[in-house]
mmCIF file of C-alpha atoms and ligand atoms in Angstrom:
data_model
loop_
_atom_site.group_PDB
_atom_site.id
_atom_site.type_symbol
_atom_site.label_atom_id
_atom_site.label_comp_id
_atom_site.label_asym_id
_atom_site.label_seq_id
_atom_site.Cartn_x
_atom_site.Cartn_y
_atom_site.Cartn_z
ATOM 1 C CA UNK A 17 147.034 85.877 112.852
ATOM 2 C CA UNK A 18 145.562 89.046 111.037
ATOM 3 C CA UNK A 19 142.837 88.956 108.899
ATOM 4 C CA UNK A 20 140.716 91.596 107.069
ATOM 5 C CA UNK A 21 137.232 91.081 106.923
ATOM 6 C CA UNK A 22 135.161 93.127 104.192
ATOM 7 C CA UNK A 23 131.331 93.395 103.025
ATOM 8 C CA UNK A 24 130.916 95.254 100.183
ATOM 9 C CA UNK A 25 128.638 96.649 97.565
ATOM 10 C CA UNK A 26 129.449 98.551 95.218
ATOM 11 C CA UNK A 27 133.133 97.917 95.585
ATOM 12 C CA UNK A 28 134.202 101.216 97.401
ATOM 13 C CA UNK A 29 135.081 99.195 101.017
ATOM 14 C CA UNK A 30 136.074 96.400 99.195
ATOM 15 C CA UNK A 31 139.161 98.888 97.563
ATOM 16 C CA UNK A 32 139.856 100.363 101.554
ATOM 17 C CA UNK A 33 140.038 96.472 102.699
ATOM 18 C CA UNK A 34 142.419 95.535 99.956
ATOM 19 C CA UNK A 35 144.992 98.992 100.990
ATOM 20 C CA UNK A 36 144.502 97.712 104.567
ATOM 21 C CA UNK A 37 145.334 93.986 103.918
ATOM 22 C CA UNK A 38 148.163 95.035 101.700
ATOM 23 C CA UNK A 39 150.023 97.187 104.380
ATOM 24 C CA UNK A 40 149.066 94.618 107.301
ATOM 25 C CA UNK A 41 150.318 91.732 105.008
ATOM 26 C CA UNK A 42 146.896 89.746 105.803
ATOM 27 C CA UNK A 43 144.579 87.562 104.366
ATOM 28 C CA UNK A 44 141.573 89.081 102.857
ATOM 29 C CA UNK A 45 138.328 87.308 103.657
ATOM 30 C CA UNK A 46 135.050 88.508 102.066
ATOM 31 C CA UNK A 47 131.721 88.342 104.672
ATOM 32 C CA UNK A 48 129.564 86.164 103.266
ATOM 33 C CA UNK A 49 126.300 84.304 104.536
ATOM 34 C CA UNK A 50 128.291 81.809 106.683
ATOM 35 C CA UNK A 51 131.520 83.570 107.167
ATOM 36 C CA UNK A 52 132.878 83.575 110.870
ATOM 37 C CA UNK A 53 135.775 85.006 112.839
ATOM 38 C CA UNK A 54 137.419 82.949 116.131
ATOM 39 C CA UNK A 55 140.173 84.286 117.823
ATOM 40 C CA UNK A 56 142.902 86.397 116.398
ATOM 41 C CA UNK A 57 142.774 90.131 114.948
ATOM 42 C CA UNK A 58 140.511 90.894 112.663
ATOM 43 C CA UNK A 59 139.915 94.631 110.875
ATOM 44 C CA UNK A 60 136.034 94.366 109.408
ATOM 45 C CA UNK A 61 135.792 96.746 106.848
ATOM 46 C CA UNK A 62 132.240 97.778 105.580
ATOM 47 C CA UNK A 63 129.914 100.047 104.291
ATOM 48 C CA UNK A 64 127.785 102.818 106.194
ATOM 49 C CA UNK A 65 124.519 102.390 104.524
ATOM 50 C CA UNK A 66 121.285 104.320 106.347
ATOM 51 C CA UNK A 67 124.075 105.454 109.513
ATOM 52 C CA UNK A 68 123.442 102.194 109.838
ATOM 53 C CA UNK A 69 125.738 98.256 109.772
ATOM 54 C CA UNK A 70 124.922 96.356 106.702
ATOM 55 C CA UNK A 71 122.796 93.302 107.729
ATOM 56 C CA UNK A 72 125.212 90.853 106.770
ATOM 57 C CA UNK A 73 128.189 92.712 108.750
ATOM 58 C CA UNK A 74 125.306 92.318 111.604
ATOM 59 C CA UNK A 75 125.406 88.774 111.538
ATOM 60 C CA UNK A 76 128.922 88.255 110.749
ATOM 61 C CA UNK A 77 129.721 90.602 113.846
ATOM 62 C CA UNK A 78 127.145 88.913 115.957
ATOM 63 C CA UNK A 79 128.723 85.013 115.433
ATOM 64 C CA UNK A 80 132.613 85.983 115.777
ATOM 65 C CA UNK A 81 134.617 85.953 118.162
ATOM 66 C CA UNK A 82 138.190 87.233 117.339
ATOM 67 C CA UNK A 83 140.078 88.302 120.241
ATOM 68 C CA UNK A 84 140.397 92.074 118.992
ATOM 69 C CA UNK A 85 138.536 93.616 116.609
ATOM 70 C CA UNK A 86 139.476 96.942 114.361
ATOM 71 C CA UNK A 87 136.406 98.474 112.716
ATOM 72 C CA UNK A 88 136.560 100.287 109.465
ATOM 73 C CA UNK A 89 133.511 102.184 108.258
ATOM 74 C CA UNK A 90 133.541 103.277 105.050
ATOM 75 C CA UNK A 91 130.742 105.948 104.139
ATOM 76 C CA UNK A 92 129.872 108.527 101.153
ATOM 77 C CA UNK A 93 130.204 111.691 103.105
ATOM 78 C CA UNK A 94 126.983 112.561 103.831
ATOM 79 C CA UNK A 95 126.498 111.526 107.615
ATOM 80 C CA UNK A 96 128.412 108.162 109.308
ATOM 81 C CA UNK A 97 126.544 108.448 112.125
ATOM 82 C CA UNK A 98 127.592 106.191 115.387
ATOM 83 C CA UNK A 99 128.318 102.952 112.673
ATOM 84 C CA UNK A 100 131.614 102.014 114.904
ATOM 85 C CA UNK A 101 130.077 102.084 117.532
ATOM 86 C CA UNK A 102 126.756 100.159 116.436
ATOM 87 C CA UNK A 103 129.601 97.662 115.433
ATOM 88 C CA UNK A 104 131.004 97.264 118.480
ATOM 89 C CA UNK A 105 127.562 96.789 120.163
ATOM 90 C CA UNK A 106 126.332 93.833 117.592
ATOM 91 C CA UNK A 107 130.000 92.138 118.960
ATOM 92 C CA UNK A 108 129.113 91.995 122.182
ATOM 93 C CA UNK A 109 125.587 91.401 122.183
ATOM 94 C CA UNK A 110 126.783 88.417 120.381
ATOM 95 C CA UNK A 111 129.320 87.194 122.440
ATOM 96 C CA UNK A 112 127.159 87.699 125.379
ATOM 97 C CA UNK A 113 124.200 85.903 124.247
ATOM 98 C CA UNK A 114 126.529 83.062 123.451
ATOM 99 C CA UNK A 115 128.699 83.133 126.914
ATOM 100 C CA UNK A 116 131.702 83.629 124.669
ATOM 101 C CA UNK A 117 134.632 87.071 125.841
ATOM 102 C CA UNK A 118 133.500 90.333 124.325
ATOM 103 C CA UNK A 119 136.009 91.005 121.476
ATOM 104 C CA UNK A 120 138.482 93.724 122.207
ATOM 105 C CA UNK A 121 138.290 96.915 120.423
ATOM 106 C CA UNK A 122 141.348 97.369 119.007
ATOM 107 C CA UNK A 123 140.566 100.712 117.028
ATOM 108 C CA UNK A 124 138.411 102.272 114.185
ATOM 109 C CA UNK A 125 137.817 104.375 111.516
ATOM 110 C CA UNK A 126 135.285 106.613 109.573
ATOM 111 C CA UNK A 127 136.401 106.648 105.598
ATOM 112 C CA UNK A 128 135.080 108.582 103.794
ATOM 113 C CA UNK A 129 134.745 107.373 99.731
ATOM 114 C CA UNK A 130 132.459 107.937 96.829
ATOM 115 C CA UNK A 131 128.270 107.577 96.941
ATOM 116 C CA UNK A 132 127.287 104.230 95.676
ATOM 117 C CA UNK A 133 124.135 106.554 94.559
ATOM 118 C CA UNK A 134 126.208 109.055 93.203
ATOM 119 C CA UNK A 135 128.648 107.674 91.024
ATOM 120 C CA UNK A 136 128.386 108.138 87.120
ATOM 121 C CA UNK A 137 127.542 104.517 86.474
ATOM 122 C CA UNK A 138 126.125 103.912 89.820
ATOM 123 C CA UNK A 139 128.012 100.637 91.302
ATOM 124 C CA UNK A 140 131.113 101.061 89.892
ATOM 125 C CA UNK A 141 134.042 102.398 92.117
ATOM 126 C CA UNK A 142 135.765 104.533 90.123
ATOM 127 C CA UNK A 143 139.526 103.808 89.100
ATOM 128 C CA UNK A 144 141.098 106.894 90.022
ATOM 129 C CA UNK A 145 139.470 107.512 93.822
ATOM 130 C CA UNK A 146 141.614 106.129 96.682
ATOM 131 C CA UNK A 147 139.815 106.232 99.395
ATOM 132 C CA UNK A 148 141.839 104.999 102.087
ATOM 133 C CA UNK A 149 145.102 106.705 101.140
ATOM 134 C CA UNK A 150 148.406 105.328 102.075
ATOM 135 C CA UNK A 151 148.983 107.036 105.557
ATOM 136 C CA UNK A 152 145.543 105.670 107.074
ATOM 137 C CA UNK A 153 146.192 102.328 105.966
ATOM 138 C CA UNK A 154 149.280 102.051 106.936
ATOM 139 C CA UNK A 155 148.322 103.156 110.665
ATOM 140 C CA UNK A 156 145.443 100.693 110.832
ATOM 141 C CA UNK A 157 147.820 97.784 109.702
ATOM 142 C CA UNK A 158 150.372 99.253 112.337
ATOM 143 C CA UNK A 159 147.565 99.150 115.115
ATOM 144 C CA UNK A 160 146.715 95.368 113.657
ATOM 145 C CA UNK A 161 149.761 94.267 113.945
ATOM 146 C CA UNK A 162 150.495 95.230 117.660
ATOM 147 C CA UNK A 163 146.631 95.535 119.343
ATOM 148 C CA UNK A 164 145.570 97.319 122.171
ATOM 149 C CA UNK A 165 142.203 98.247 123.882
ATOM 150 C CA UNK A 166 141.364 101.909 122.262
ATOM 151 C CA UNK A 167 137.770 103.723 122.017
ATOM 152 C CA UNK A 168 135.862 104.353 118.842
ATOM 153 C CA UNK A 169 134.793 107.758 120.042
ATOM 154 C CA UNK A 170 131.501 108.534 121.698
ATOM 155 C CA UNK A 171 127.910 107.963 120.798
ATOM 156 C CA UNK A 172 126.235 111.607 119.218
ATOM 157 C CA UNK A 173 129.836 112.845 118.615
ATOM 158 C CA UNK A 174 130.472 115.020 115.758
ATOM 159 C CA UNK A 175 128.370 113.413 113.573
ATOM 160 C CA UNK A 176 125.398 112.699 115.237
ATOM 161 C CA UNK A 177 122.879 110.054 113.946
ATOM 162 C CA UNK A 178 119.557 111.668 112.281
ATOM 163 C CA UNK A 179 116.368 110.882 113.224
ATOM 164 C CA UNK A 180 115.139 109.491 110.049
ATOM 165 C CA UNK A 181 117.987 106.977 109.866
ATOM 166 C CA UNK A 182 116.111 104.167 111.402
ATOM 167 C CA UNK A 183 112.939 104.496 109.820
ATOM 168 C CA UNK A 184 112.112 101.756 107.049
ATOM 169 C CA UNK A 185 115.821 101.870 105.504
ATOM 170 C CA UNK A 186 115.740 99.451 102.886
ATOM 171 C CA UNK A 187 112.675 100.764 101.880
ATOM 172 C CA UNK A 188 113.692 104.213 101.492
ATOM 173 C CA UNK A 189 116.640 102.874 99.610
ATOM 174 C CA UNK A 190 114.764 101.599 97.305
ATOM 175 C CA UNK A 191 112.445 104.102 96.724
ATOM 176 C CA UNK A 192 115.023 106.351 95.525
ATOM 177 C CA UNK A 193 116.830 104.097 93.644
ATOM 178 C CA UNK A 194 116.158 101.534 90.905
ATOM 179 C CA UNK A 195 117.682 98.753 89.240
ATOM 180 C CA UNK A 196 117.060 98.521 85.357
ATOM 181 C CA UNK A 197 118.013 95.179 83.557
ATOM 182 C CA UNK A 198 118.397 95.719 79.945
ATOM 183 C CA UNK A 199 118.660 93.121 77.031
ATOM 184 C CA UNK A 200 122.509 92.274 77.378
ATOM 185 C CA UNK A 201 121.473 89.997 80.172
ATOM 186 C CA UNK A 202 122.158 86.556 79.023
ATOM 187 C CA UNK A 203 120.709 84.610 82.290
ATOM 188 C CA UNK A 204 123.975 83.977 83.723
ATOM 189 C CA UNK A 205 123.367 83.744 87.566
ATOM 190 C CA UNK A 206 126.478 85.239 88.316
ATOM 191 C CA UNK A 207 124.301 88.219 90.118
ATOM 192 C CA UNK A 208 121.758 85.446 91.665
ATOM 193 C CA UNK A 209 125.003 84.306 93.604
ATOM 194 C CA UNK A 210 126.815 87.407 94.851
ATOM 195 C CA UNK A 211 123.363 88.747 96.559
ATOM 196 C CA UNK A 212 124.050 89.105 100.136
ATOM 197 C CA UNK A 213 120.440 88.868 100.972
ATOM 198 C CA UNK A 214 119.485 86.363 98.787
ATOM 199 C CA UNK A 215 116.988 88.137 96.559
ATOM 200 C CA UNK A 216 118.464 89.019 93.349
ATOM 201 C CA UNK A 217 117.180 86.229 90.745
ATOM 202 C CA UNK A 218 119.039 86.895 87.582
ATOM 203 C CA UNK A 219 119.088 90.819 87.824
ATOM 204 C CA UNK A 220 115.682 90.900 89.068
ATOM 205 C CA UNK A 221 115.790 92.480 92.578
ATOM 206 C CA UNK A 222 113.231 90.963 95.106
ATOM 207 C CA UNK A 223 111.468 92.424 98.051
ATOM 208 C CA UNK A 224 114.516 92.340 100.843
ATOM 209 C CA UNK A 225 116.617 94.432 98.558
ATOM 210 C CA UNK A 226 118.839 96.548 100.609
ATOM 211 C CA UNK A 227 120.238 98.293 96.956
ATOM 212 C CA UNK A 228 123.538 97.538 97.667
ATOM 213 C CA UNK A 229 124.268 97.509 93.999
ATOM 214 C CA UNK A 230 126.606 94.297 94.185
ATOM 215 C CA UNK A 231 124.503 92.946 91.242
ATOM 216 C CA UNK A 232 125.511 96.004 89.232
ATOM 217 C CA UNK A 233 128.766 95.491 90.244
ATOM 218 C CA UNK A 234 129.194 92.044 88.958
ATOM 219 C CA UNK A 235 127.676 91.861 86.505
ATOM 220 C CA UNK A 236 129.939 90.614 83.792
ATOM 221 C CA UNK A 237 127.782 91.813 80.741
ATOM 222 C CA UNK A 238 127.055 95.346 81.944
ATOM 223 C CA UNK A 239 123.022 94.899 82.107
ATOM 224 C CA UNK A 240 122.375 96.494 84.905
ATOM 225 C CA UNK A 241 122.410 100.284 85.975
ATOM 226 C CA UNK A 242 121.153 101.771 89.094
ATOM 227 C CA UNK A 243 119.239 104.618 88.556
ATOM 228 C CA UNK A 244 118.854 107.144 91.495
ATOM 229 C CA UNK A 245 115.406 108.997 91.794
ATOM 230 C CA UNK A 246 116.430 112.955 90.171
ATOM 231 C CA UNK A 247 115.104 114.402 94.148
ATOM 232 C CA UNK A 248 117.234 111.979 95.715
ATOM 233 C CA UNK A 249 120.342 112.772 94.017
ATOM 234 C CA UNK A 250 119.772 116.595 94.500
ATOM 235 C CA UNK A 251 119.455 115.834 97.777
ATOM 236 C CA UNK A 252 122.824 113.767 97.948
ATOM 237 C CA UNK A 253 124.660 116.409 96.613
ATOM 238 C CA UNK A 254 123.822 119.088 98.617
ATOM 239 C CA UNK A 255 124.564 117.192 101.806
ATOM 240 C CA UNK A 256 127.991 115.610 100.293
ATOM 241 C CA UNK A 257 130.858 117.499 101.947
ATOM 242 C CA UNK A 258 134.651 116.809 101.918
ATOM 243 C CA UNK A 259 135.805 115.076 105.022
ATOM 244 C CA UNK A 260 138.868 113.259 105.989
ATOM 245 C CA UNK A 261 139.656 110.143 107.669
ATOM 246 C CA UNK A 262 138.963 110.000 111.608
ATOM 247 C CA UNK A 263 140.805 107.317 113.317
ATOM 248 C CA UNK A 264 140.496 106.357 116.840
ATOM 249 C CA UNK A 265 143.582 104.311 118.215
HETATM 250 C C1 LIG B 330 121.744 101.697 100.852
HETATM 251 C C2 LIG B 330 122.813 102.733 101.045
HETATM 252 C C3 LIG B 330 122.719 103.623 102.100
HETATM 253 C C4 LIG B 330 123.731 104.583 102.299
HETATM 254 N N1 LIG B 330 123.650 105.419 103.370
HETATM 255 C C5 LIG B 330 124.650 106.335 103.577
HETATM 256 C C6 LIG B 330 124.619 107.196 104.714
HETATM 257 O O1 LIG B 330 123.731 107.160 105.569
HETATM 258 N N2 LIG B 330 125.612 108.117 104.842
HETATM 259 C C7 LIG B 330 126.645 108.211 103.942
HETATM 260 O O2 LIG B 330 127.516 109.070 104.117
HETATM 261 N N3 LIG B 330 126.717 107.375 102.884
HETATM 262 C C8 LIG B 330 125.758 106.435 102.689
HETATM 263 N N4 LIG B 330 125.812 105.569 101.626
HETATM 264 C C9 LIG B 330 126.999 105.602 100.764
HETATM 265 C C10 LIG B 330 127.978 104.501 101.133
HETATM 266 O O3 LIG B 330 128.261 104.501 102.504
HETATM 267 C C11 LIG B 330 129.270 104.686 100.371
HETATM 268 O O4 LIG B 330 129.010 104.844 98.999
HETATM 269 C C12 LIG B 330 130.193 103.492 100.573
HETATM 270 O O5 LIG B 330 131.439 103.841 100.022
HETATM 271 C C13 LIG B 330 129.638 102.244 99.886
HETATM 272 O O6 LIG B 330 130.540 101.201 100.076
HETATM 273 P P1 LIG B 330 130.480 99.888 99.181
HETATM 274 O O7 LIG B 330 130.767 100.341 97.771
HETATM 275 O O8 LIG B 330 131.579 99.059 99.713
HETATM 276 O O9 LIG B 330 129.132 99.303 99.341
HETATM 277 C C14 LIG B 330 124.830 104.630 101.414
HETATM 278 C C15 LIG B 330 124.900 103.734 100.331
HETATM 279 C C16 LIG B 330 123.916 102.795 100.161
HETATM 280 C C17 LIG B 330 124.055 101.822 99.020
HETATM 281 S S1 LIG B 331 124.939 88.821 86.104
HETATM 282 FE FE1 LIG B 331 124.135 90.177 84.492
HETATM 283 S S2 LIG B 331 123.954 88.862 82.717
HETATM 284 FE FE2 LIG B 331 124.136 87.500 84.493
HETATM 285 S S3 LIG B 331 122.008 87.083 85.127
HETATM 286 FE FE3 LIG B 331 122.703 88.846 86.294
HETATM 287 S S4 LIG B 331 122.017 90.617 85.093
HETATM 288 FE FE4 LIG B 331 121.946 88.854 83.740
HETATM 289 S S1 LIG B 332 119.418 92.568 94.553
HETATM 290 FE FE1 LIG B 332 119.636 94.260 95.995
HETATM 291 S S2 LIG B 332 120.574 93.341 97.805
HETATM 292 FE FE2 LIG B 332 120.904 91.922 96.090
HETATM 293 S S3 LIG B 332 122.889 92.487 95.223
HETATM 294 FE FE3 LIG B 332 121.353 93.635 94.064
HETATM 295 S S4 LIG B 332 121.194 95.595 95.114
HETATM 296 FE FE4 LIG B 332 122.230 94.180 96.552
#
């Protein structure tokens, strides 16, 4: 059994997960709070947010077990840093701290995709990018179908992870960017529910806000915009390069 597993904010790695579940013919399971993985192949597709693993990929990582595991990063082509490999590592701290195999690493990729910070209406994926283009998906589903031990390439490679990365990411994050709510909002809760930390109350972002822009996202009434800080997206843009896909198989 194949399944594709995907966090996603603001909808970019969500768009990779669907190519990938379309060419692999699999079932397309969104990480969530209590989501888990046991046995079987799984691709997890996510974000790279701070060269960094989403928390909730973290924890979803940490309490799976599927007997091989592809990881997709998906990034905004500034710096992925090690992600894949900071994947792997939360999968097998987890299975050893519950006695369970270490998943198999089946393969992975770096994506590269629009900034979430960047985007003219920040949160929205736009229509007309496809970031995980035909070819790449169609190798990952090929690699899903039939798995095999591979390597996601080695720790400091080409991209190396900067020093600043770990340093107070969520804070930074939200330092240079801010959620406004404007009057459309009608109180809905729809946002409230898709947080995946837990601290968006009705377009209101709380304290453990990671600015994954979900809330933007889906947000049926359009009343929130993320607004990135005028240094920080000068600084985005001079550091955005074009890359292309890196697989390892
Ligand atoms: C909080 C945050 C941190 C990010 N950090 C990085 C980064 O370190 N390097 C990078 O290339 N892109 C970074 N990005 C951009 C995302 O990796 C990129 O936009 C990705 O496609 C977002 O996927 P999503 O829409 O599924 O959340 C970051 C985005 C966010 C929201
Ligand atoms: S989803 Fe939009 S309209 Fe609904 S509560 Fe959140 S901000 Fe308000
Ligand atoms: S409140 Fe923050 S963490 Fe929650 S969905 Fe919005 S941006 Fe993401």
């Amino acid at each position: 059994m194949i399944r594709v597993y995907c966090f996603s904010g603001a909808g970019h790695s969500l768009s990779v997960a669907e190519a990938i579940a379309g060419a692999a013919g699999a079932e397309l399971c969104e990480i969530g709070g209590d989501t888990v993985c046991e046995g079987g192949t799984a691709a997890v597709v996510f974000p790279v947010y701070c060269e960094d693993v989403p928390r909730p990929v973290r924890g979803f990582l940490r309490r799976s077990s599927p007997e091989y595991i592809f990881y997709v990063a998906v990034y905004g082509g500034i710096s992925h840093g090690n992600a894949l490999i900071r994947a792997g590592r939360e999968a097998m701290r987890g299975a050893r701290a519950d006695g369970r195999p270490v998943p198999v690493t089946a393969g992975g990729a770096y994506i590269p995709s629009g900034h979430s910070f960047l985007e003219e209406h920040a949160g929205a994926a736009s229509d007309s990018e496809e970031p995980c283009a035909g070819q790449t998906a169609r190798l990952i589903a090929e690699r899903l179908r039939e798995p095999r031990p591979a390597e996601t390439g080695r720790e400091g490679g080409p991209m190396r992870r900067s020093v600043f990365a770990g340093l107070f990411p969520a804070l930074r994050s939200r330092a240079g960017v801010k959620i406004v709510r404007s009057e459309l909002c009608d109180g809905c809760g729809i946002c409230t529910a898709a947080c995946p930390l837990g601290t968006c109350e009705n377009g209101i972002c709380g304290r453990r806000c990671i600015r994954c822009l979900r809330c933007v996202r889906v947000c049926p009434r359009g009343a929130l915009t993320g607004r990135t800080a005028p240094f920080l997206e000068r600084w985005l843009r001079k550091k955005r390069h074009e890359c292309a896909p890196r697989l390892f198989l």
